[in-house]
CSV table of C-alpha atoms and ligand atoms in Angstrom, one decimal:
chain,number,residue,atom,x,y,z
A,203,MET,CA,0.0,0.0,0.0
A,204,PHE,CA,3.0,2.3,-0.2
A,205,GLY,CA,3.9,4.8,-2.8
A,206,GLN,CA,6.3,4.8,-5.6
A,207,GLU,CA,8.3,7.8,-4.5
A,208,GLY,CA,11.6,5.9,-4.5
A,209,CYS,CA,11.2,4.6,-8.1
A,210,ILE,CA,12.6,6.4,-11.1
A,211,MET,CA,9.5,7.7,-12.8
A,212,SER,CA,9.2,9.4,-16.1
A,213,ALA,CA,5.5,9.8,-16.1
A,214,HIS,CA,3.8,12.5,-14.0
A,215,ARG,CA,1.2,10.8,-11.9
A,216,ILE,CA,-1.7,13.3,-11.8
A,217,TYR,CA,-3.8,11.1,-9.5
A,218,GLN,CA,-1.2,11.3,-6.6
A,219,ASN,CA,-1.9,15.0,-5.9
A,220,SER,CA,-5.2,15.5,-7.8
A,221,PRO,CA,-7.2,12.3,-7.3
A,222,TYR,CA,-10.4,14.2,-8.4
A,223,GLN,CA,-9.0,15.0,-11.9
A,224,LYS,CA,-11.1,13.0,-14.3
A,225,SER,CA,-9.6,14.0,-17.7
A,226,PHE,CA,-6.2,15.1,-18.9
A,227,ASN,CA,-4.1,15.7,-22.0
A,228,ALA,CA,-0.9,13.7,-22.6
A,229,ARG,CA,1.6,12.6,-25.1
A,230,ILE,CA,2.5,9.0,-25.9
A,231,ILE,CA,6.1,8.3,-24.9
A,232,ARG,CA,6.3,4.7,-26.1
A,233,THR,CA,4.2,1.7,-26.8
A,234,GLU,CA,4.8,-2.1,-26.5
A,235,PRO,CA,2.8,-5.1,-27.7
A,236,ASP,CA,0.6,-6.8,-25.1
A,237,ALA,CA,-1.4,-10.0,-25.0
A,238,CYS,CA,-4.6,-7.8,-25.0
A,239,GLY,CA,-3.3,-5.3,-27.6
A,240,TYR,CA,-0.8,-2.7,-26.6
A,241,ARG,CA,0.8,-1.1,-23.6
A,242,VAL,CA,0.9,2.7,-23.9
A,243,PHE,CA,3.2,4.9,-21.8
A,244,LEU,CA,2.3,8.6,-21.4
A,245,ASP,CA,4.2,11.6,-20.2
A,246,GLN,CA,1.5,12.1,-17.6
A,247,THR,CA,-1.6,10.3,-16.5
A,248,ALA,CA,-4.6,10.5,-14.2
A,249,PHE,CA,-5.1,6.7,-14.5
A,250,TYR,CA,-4.2,4.8,-11.3
A,251,PRO,CA,-2.2,1.6,-12.0
A,252,ALA,CA,-3.1,-1.5,-10.0
A,253,SER,CA,-1.1,-1.7,-6.8
A,254,GLY,CA,-1.4,-2.0,-3.1
A,255,GLY,CA,-4.7,-3.9,-3.4
A,256,GLN,CA,-6.4,-1.2,-5.4
A,257,PRO,CA,-7.3,-2.2,-9.0
A,258,GLY,CA,-6.2,-0.2,-12.0
A,259,ASP,CA,-8.5,2.4,-13.5
A,260,ARG,CA,-10.6,2.1,-16.6
A,261,GLY,CA,-11.7,4.8,-19.1
A,262,PHE,CA,-10.6,6.0,-22.5
A,263,LEU,CA,-7.5,7.3,-24.3
A,264,ASN,CA,-9.2,9.3,-27.1
A,265,ASP,CA,-12.0,6.9,-28.1
A,266,ILE,CA,-10.1,3.7,-27.3
A,267,PRO,CA,-11.1,1.9,-24.1
A,268,VAL,CA,-8.5,1.4,-21.4
A,269,LEU,CA,-8.7,-2.3,-20.4
A,270,ASP,CA,-6.4,-2.0,-17.5
A,271,VAL,CA,-3.5,0.0,-16.1
A,272,VAL,CA,-0.5,-1.7,-14.5
A,273,GLU,CA,2.9,-0.8,-13.2
A,274,ALA,CA,5.6,-1.6,-15.7
A,275,ASP,CA,9.3,-0.7,-15.1
A,276,GLY,CA,8.3,2.1,-12.8
A,277,ASP,CA,5.7,3.6,-15.1
A,278,PRO,CA,1.9,3.2,-15.5
A,279,ALA,CA,1.2,1.1,-18.6
A,280,HIS,CA,-2.2,1.7,-20.2
A,281,ILE,CA,-3.4,-1.5,-21.8
A,282,ILE,CA,-5.6,-0.8,-24.9
A,283,PRO,CA,-6.8,-3.0,-27.8
A,284,ALA,CA,-5.7,-0.7,-30.6
A,285,LEU,CA,-3.2,2.2,-31.0
A,286,PRO,CA,-4.4,5.8,-31.3
A,287,VAL,CA,-3.7,7.5,-34.6
A,288,ASP,CA,-2.3,10.6,-32.9
A,289,THR,CA,0.4,10.7,-30.3
A,290,LEU,CA,-1.6,13.4,-28.5
A,291,ILE,CA,-4.0,11.9,-26.1
A,292,ALA,CA,-7.2,13.1,-24.4
A,293,GLY,CA,-7.6,10.7,-21.4
A,294,THR,CA,-10.8,10.2,-19.5
A,295,VAL,CA,-11.0,8.2,-16.3
A,296,ASP,CA,-14.1,6.1,-15.6
A,297,TRP,CA,-15.1,8.3,-12.6
A,298,GLN,CA,-17.8,6.1,-11.1
A,299,ARG,CA,-15.4,3.2,-10.8
A,300,ARG,CA,-12.5,5.4,-9.5
A,301,PHE,CA,-14.7,7.2,-6.9
A,302,ASP,CA,-15.9,3.8,-5.8
A,303,HIS,CA,-12.3,2.7,-5.3
A,304,MET,CA,-11.6,5.9,-3.4
A,305,GLN,CA,-14.5,5.3,-1.1
A,306,GLN,CA,-13.6,1.7,-0.4
A,307,HIS,CA,-9.9,2.4,0.0
A,308,THR,CA,-10.3,5.4,2.3
A,309,GLY,CA,-12.9,3.4,4.2
A,310,GLN,CA,-10.3,0.6,4.6
A,311,HIS,CA,-7.8,3.0,6.3
A,312,ILE,CA,-10.5,4.0,8.8
A,313,LEU,CA,-11.8,0.5,9.5
A,314,SER,CA,-8.2,-0.8,9.9
A,315,GLN,CA,-7.5,1.9,12.5
A,316,ALA,CA,-10.8,1.2,14.2
A,317,LEU,CA,-10.2,-2.5,14.4
A,318,LEU,CA,-6.7,-1.8,15.8
A,319,ARG,CA,-8.2,0.4,18.5
A,320,SER,CA,-11.2,-1.7,19.4
A,321,CYS,CA,-9.7,-5.2,19.5
A,322,GLY,CA,-5.9,-4.8,18.7
A,323,GLY,CA,-6.4,-6.4,15.2
A,324,GLU,CA,-3.6,-5.3,12.9
A,325,THR,CA,-4.5,-5.3,9.1
A,326,VAL,CA,-2.0,-7.4,7.1
A,327,SER,CA,-3.6,-7.2,3.7
A,328,PHE,CA,-6.3,-5.5,1.6
A,329,HIS,CA,-8.3,-6.9,-1.3
A,330,LEU,CA,-10.6,-4.8,-3.6
A,331,THR,CA,-12.5,-6.4,-6.4
A,332,GLU,CA,-15.6,-5.3,-8.3
A,333,GLN,CA,-17.7,-7.5,-6.0
A,334,THR,CA,-16.0,-7.5,-2.6
A,335,VAL,CA,-13.7,-5.5,-0.3
A,336,SER,CA,-11.9,-7.2,2.5
A,337,ILE,CA,-9.0,-7.0,4.9
A,338,ASP,CA,-7.1,-9.7,6.6
A,339,VAL,CA,-6.7,-9.0,10.3
A,340,ALA,CA,-4.0,-10.8,12.4
A,341,ILE,CA,-6.3,-12.0,15.2
A,342,PRO,CA,-8.3,-15.2,15.2
A,343,ASP,CA,-12.0,-15.7,16.1
A,344,LEU,CA,-13.0,-12.1,15.2
A,345,THR,CA,-16.7,-12.6,15.0
A,346,LEU,CA,-19.2,-10.2,13.4
A,347,GLN,CA,-20.4,-9.3,16.9
A,348,LYS,CA,-16.8,-8.4,17.9
A,349,THR,CA,-16.4,-6.0,15.0
A,350,ARG,CA,-19.4,-3.9,16.0
A,351,GLU,CA,-17.4,-1.5,18.2
A,352,ALA,CA,-14.9,-0.9,15.3
A,353,GLU,CA,-17.8,-0.5,12.8
A,354,ALA,CA,-19.4,2.1,15.1
A,355,LEU,CA,-16.1,4.0,15.6
A,356,ALA,CA,-15.4,3.9,11.8
A,357,ASN,CA,-18.8,5.5,11.1
A,358,GLU,CA,-18.3,8.2,13.8
A,359,ILE,CA,-15.1,9.1,11.9
A,360,ILE,CA,-17.2,9.4,8.7
A,361,TYR,CA,-19.8,11.6,10.5
A,362,ALA,CA,-17.0,13.8,11.8
A,363,ASN,CA,-16.0,14.5,8.1
A,364,LEU,CA,-12.3,14.6,8.9
A,365,PRO,CA,-9.9,15.9,6.2
A,366,VAL,CA,-7.9,13.2,4.4
A,367,VAL,CA,-4.6,14.8,3.6
A,368,THR,CA,-1.7,13.5,1.5
A,369,LEU,CA,1.7,14.2,3.2
A,370,THR,CA,5.1,14.0,1.5
A,371,LEU,CA,7.6,13.6,4.4
A,372,SER,CA,11.3,13.4,4.6
A,373,LEU,CA,12.6,10.3,6.4
A,374,GLU,CA,13.4,12.5,9.4
A,375,GLU,CA,9.8,13.9,9.5
A,376,ALA,CA,8.4,10.4,9.0
A,377,ALA,CA,10.4,9.0,11.8
A,378,ALA,CA,9.0,11.6,14.2
A,379,ARG,CA,5.4,10.5,13.6
A,380,SER,CA,3.3,7.6,14.8
A,381,TRP,CA,2.2,5.3,12.0
A,382,ARG,CA,-0.4,2.6,11.9
A,383,THR,CA,1.9,0.7,9.6
A,384,ALA,CA,5.6,1.4,9.5
A,385,PRO,CA,6.8,3.3,6.5
A,386,PRO,CA,8.8,1.3,4.0
A,387,GLU,CA,12.6,1.6,3.9
A,388,GLY,CA,14.7,2.6,0.9
A,389,PHE,CA,12.7,5.7,-0.2
A,390,GLU,CA,13.9,9.3,-0.2
A,391,THR,CA,10.5,10.6,0.9
A,392,ILE,CA,7.4,8.9,2.4
A,393,ARG,CA,3.9,9.4,1.2
A,394,GLY,CA,1.5,9.3,4.1
A,395,ILE,CA,-2.3,9.5,4.2
A,396,GLN,CA,-3.4,11.4,7.3
A,397,ILE,CA,-7.1,11.2,8.4
A,398,GLY,CA,-7.5,14.0,10.9
A,399,ASP,CA,-5.7,12.9,14.1
A,400,PHE,CA,-7.3,9.5,13.8
A,401,ASP,CA,-4.9,7.6,11.4
A,402,LEU,CA,-1.6,7.9,9.6
A,403,CYS,CA,-0.6,5.3,7.1
A,404,GLY,CA,1.9,5.0,4.2
A,405,CYS,CA,0.0,4.5,1.0
A,406,GLY,CA,0.2,5.2,-2.7
A,407,GLY,CA,-3.5,4.8,-3.5
A,408,THR,CA,-6.2,7.3,-4.2
A,409,HIS,CA,-8.4,8.6,-1.4
A,410,VAL,CA,-11.4,10.9,-0.9
A,411,ALA,CA,-10.7,14.4,0.4
A,412,ALA,CA,-12.9,14.1,3.6
A,413,THR,CA,-14.3,11.1,5.4
A,414,GLY,CA,-17.9,12.3,4.9
A,415,GLU,CA,-17.6,11.3,1.3
A,416,ILE,CA,-17.4,7.6,2.3
A,417,GLY,CA,-21.0,7.8,3.4
A,418,LEU,CA,-21.1,4.6,5.4
A,419,ILE,CA,-19.0,1.6,6.4
A,420,LYS,CA,-20.7,-1.7,7.0
A,421,VAL,CA,-18.9,-4.9,8.0
A,422,GLN,CA,-20.7,-7.7,6.1
A,423,LYS,CA,-19.1,-10.9,7.4
A,424,THR,CA,-16.0,-12.3,9.0
A,425,THR,CA,-14.4,-15.7,8.2
A,426,PRO,CA,-11.4,-17.5,9.6
A,427,HIS,CA,-8.4,-17.0,7.2
A,428,ARG,CA,-5.1,-18.7,7.9
A,429,LEU,CA,-4.2,-17.7,11.4
A,430,GLY,CA,-6.3,-14.6,11.5
A,431,THR,CA,-9.7,-13.4,10.2
A,432,ARG,CA,-10.9,-12.0,6.8
A,433,VAL,CA,-13.2,-9.1,7.4
A,434,GLN,CA,-15.5,-8.3,4.4
A,435,PHE,CA,-17.1,-4.9,4.3
A,436,ALA,CA,-18.6,-2.3,2.0
A,437,CYS,CA,-18.4,1.5,1.9
A,438,GLY,CA,-20.3,4.3,0.2
A,439,ARG,CA,-22.5,3.4,-2.8
A,440,ARG,CA,-21.6,-0.3,-2.4
A,441,ALA,CA,-23.0,-0.3,1.1
A,442,LEU,CA,-26.2,1.4,-0.1
A,443,ASP,CA,-26.5,-1.2,-2.9
A,444,ASP,CA,-25.9,-4.0,-0.5
A,445,TYR,CA,-28.5,-2.6,1.9
A,446,ARG,CA,-31.0,-2.1,-0.9
A,447,GLU,CA,-30.6,-5.7,-2.1
A,448,LYS,CA,-30.8,-7.2,1.4
A,449,ASN,CA,-33.8,-5.1,2.2
A,450,LEU,CA,-35.6,-6.3,-1.0
A,451,GLN,CA,-34.8,-9.9,0.0
A,452,ILE,CA,-36.2,-9.4,3.5
A,453,GLN,CA,-39.3,-7.7,2.2
A,454,GLU,CA,-39.9,-10.5,-0.3
A,455,GLY,CA,-39.4,-13.0,2.5
A,456,VAL,CA,-42.0,-11.1,4.6
A,457,ARG,CA,-44.4,-11.2,1.7
A,458,ILE,CA,-43.9,-15.0,1.1
A,459,LEU,CA,-44.0,-16.0,4.7
A,460,GLY,CA,-46.6,-13.6,5.8
A,461,VAL,CA,-44.9,-12.7,9.1
A,462,PRO,CA,-43.4,-9.4,10.4
A,463,GLU,CA,-39.7,-8.9,9.4
A,464,ASN,CA,-38.5,-9.2,13.0
A,465,SER,CA,-40.1,-12.7,13.2
A,466,ILE,CA,-38.5,-14.1,10.1
A,467,ILE,CA,-35.7,-16.0,11.8
A,468,GLU,CA,-37.9,-17.5,14.5
A,469,PHE,CA,-40.5,-18.5,11.8
A,470,MET,CA,-37.9,-20.1,9.6
A,471,GLN,CA,-36.5,-22.1,12.5
A,472,GLN,CA,-40.0,-23.4,13.2
A,473,LEU,CA,-40.4,-24.2,9.5
A,474,GLN,CA,-37.1,-26.1,9.5
A,475,GLN,CA,-38.2,-28.1,12.6
A,476,ASP,CA,-41.5,-28.9,11.0
A,477,HIS,CA,-39.8,-29.9,7.8
A,478,PHE,CA,-37.5,-32.4,9.7
A,479,THR,CA,-40.5,-33.8,11.6
A,480,MET,CA,-42.5,-34.3,8.4
A,481,GLN,CA,-39.5,-35.8,6.6
A,482,LYS,CA,-39.2,-38.4,9.4
A,483,GLU,CA,-42.9,-39.1,9.3
A,484,CYS,CA,-42.8,-39.4,5.5
A,485,LYS,CA,-39.9,-41.9,5.8
A,486,ASP,CA,-41.7,-44.0,8.4
A,487,LEU,CA,-44.9,-44.1,6.4
A,488,THR,CA,-43.0,-45.0,3.2
A,489,ARG,CA,-41.3,-47.9,5.1
A,490,ARG,CA,-44.6,-49.2,6.4
A,491,LEU,CA,-46.2,-48.9,2.9
A,492,ASP,CA,-43.2,-50.8,1.4
A,493,HIS,CA,-43.5,-53.5,4.0
A,494,MET,CA,-47.2,-53.9,3.2
A,495,THR,CA,-46.4,-54.0,-0.5
A,496,ALA,CA,-43.7,-56.6,0.3
A,497,GLU,CA,-46.3,-58.8,2.1
A,498,THR,CA,-48.6,-58.6,-1.0
A,499,LEU,CA,-45.6,-59.6,-3.3
A,500,LEU,CA,-44.8,-62.6,-1.0
A,501,ALA,CA,-48.4,-63.8,-1.3
A,502,LYS,CA,-48.4,-63.8,-5.1
A,503,SER,CA,-44.8,-64.9,-5.7
A,504,ALA,CA,-43.9,-67.7,-8.2
A,505,GLN,CA,-43.0,-70.9,-6.5
A,506,LYS,CA,-41.2,-74.0,-7.3
A,507,GLY,CA,-41.3,-76.5,-4.5
A,508,GLU,CA,-40.0,-74.8,-1.3
A,509,ILE,CA,-38.4,-72.0,-3.4
A,510,ARG,CA,-40.2,-68.8,-4.4
A,511,CYS,CA,-39.2,-66.0,-6.6
A,512,ILE,CA,-40.6,-62.5,-6.2
A,513,SER,CA,-40.4,-60.4,-9.3
A,514,GLN,CA,-41.8,-56.9,-9.6
A,515,ILE,CA,-41.2,-53.7,-11.6
A,516,PHE,CA,-42.2,-50.4,-9.9
A,517,SER,CA,-43.0,-47.2,-11.7
A,518,HIS,CA,-41.3,-44.8,-9.3
A,519,TYR,CA,-39.0,-46.2,-6.7
A,520,THR,CA,-35.6,-44.9,-5.6
A,521,MET,CA,-32.7,-47.3,-5.4
A,522,ASP,CA,-32.6,-47.1,-1.6
A,523,ARG,CA,-36.3,-48.1,-1.4
A,524,LEU,CA,-35.7,-51.0,-3.8
A,525,LYS,CA,-32.7,-52.2,-1.8
A,526,GLU,CA,-34.6,-51.9,1.5
A,527,MET,CA,-37.6,-53.9,0.2
A,528,ALA,CA,-35.3,-56.5,-1.3
A,529,THR,CA,-33.5,-56.9,2.0
A,530,TYR,CA,-36.8,-57.3,3.8
A,531,LEU,CA,-38.1,-59.9,1.4
A,532,ALA,CA,-34.9,-61.9,1.3
A,533,GLY,CA,-35.1,-62.3,5.1
A,534,GLN,CA,-37.6,-65.1,4.3
A,535,PRO,CA,-35.9,-68.5,3.8
A,536,GLY,CA,-36.1,-69.9,0.3
A,537,THR,CA,-36.6,-66.6,-1.4
A,538,TYR,CA,-35.3,-64.9,-4.5
A,539,VAL,CA,-36.1,-61.2,-5.0
A,540,LEU,CA,-35.9,-59.5,-8.4
A,541,LEU,CA,-37.0,-55.9,-8.3
A,542,ALA,CA,-36.7,-53.0,-10.7
A,543,ALA,CA,-37.9,-49.4,-11.1
A,544,ARG,CA,-38.5,-47.4,-14.2
A,545,GLU,CA,-38.1,-44.0,-12.6
A,546,PRO,CA,-36.4,-41.8,-11.4
A,547,LYS,CA,-34.0,-43.8,-13.5
A,548,PRO,CA,-33.9,-47.5,-14.5
A,549,ALA,CA,-32.7,-49.5,-11.5
A,550,VAL,CA,-32.4,-53.3,-10.8
A,551,VAL,CA,-31.9,-55.0,-7.4
A,552,PHE,CA,-31.4,-58.8,-7.1
A,553,ALA,CA,-31.3,-60.4,-3.6
A,554,ARG,CA,-31.7,-63.9,-2.2
A,555,SER,CA,-32.1,-65.5,1.2
A,556,ALA,CA,-28.9,-66.9,2.9
A,557,ASP,CA,-30.0,-70.5,2.3
A,558,LEU,CA,-29.8,-70.3,-1.5
A,559,THR,CA,-27.3,-70.0,-4.3
A,560,PRO,CA,-26.0,-68.6,-6.8
A,561,SER,CA,-24.2,-65.2,-6.6
A,562,MET,CA,-26.6,-62.4,-7.3
A,563,ALA,CA,-23.8,-60.1,-8.3
A,564,ALA,CA,-22.7,-62.5,-11.0
A,565,LEU,CA,-26.3,-63.0,-12.3
A,566,LEU,CA,-26.9,-59.3,-12.4
A,567,LYS,CA,-23.7,-58.6,-14.3
A,568,GLN,CA,-24.5,-61.4,-16.8
A,569,LEU,CA,-27.9,-59.8,-17.6
A,570,LEU,CA,-26.9,-56.1,-17.5
A,571,THR,CA,-23.6,-56.1,-19.3
A,572,PRO,CA,-24.8,-57.2,-22.7
A,573,ARG,CA,-27.5,-54.5,-22.5
A,574,GLY,CA,-25.0,-51.8,-21.8
A,575,GLY,CA,-25.8,-51.6,-18.1
A,576,ARG,CA,-23.6,-51.8,-15.1
A,577,GLY,CA,-24.0,-53.4,-11.7
A,578,GLY,CA,-22.2,-54.7,-8.6
A,579,GLY,CA,-22.7,-56.2,-5.2
A,580,GLN,CA,-22.2,-59.3,-3.2
A,581,GLU,CA,-23.3,-62.9,-3.2
A,582,GLN,CA,-26.7,-62.2,-1.6
A,583,SER,CA,-27.6,-58.9,-3.0
A,584,ALA,CA,-26.6,-56.7,-6.0
A,585,GLN,CA,-27.8,-53.6,-7.7
A,586,GLY,CA,-27.3,-51.9,-11.0
A,587,GLY,CA,-28.7,-49.8,-13.8
A,588,GLY,CA,-27.8,-48.1,-17.0
A,589,VAL,CA,-30.2,-50.1,-19.2
A,590,ALA,CA,-33.2,-49.0,-21.2
A,591,ILE,CA,-36.6,-49.1,-19.4
A,592,SER,CA,-37.9,-51.4,-22.1
A,593,GLU,CA,-35.3,-54.0,-21.2
A,594,LEU,CA,-36.4,-54.4,-17.6
A,595,PRO,CA,-39.2,-57.0,-18.1
A,596,GLU,CA,-36.9,-59.2,-20.1
A,597,ILE,CA,-34.1,-58.9,-17.5
A,598,LEU,CA,-36.3,-60.0,-14.7
A,599,ALA,CA,-37.9,-62.8,-16.8
A,600,GLN,CA,-34.6,-64.2,-17.7
A,601,ALA,CA,-33.4,-64.1,-14.1
A,602,GLU,CA,-36.5,-65.8,-12.9
A,603,LYS,CA,-36.2,-68.5,-15.5
A,604,PHE,CA,-32.6,-69.1,-14.6
A,605,LEU,CA,-33.3,-69.3,-10.8
A,606,LEU,CA,-36.3,-71.5,-10.9
A,607,THR,CA,-35.2,-73.9,-13.7
B,19,ZN,ZN1,-4.7,4.1,0.9
């Protein structure tokens, strides 16, 4: 998050002292080929190149879109798909995107200081994407509840509308000040961002001029990350968008459930409990129904001497139900069980009682493999599928013929 003051720079970086400048004129110094087109280097630029967790700006050089801006050999490189005809450039920064980055970035300085003061959590990294903003804080178990004090303090700093000032300090001046993060070594001057008397941090990014412009800081969630905690938050327009979306969701939930919004959680917990109870009841009823069906099947099974063969195709049975019914039926001595289901997908289950032969797995494989199906199991029970529904009657008929012959 530190500046580039120590680097040898040829381009004047307008954004460093004039972060609110949206357009500028410049001259092309040189160009290079790039995977996305070209890299264009200018004598000056208001485009911020990606660094310190803040993404590069977008916008236009004349009428050519700027796809990204990156640091290359100490200069901002503007990545564009085609070269401009003229070497004189009128540059325009995508201001909505840049101002969003300024809100998030300055908000991050404030939240980092607030977390340091409220719970001693030091910020070790900052991540800003189009969807999310987060910092990694070097303390574990930082719950959302524990960030409330820091969030409140951060928003007080916003209401106070403190000036955000960019300082360029000599090493001696820098050494005399108290920094949230130590200034880097090896630079002739240090660029510091001072927020009233609340925070001082070395940083090369772009920031708003006064904290009031951030509007709002909201911590959204915290998650364990390595040895510390990742704190996701939103500032400014992002926080408003987030609130708008979540409010819409809650209001839709209120409409669907027909309960006041402060009862939604309680109501959903009850719904979940009811769902579990009904699921269990449904399972019990299904099992009882399957056992009754099994008794009916036993009564009408084909018999040869002391051996009977139960063969049945169901229209809609899951593999688990088929297997459970087969196990139940095969509990009767002298019983072969040949079950199949058409839906939800063709399934076949063979089982036999312990007093019989042969291997059900071998028999199933013998019948399914030539039909493009697959199956597996043990001596007493096997299951498979992958055959056409129209093949099921023939598979069961052949198995029955084999077992009772
Ligand atoms: Zn910064």
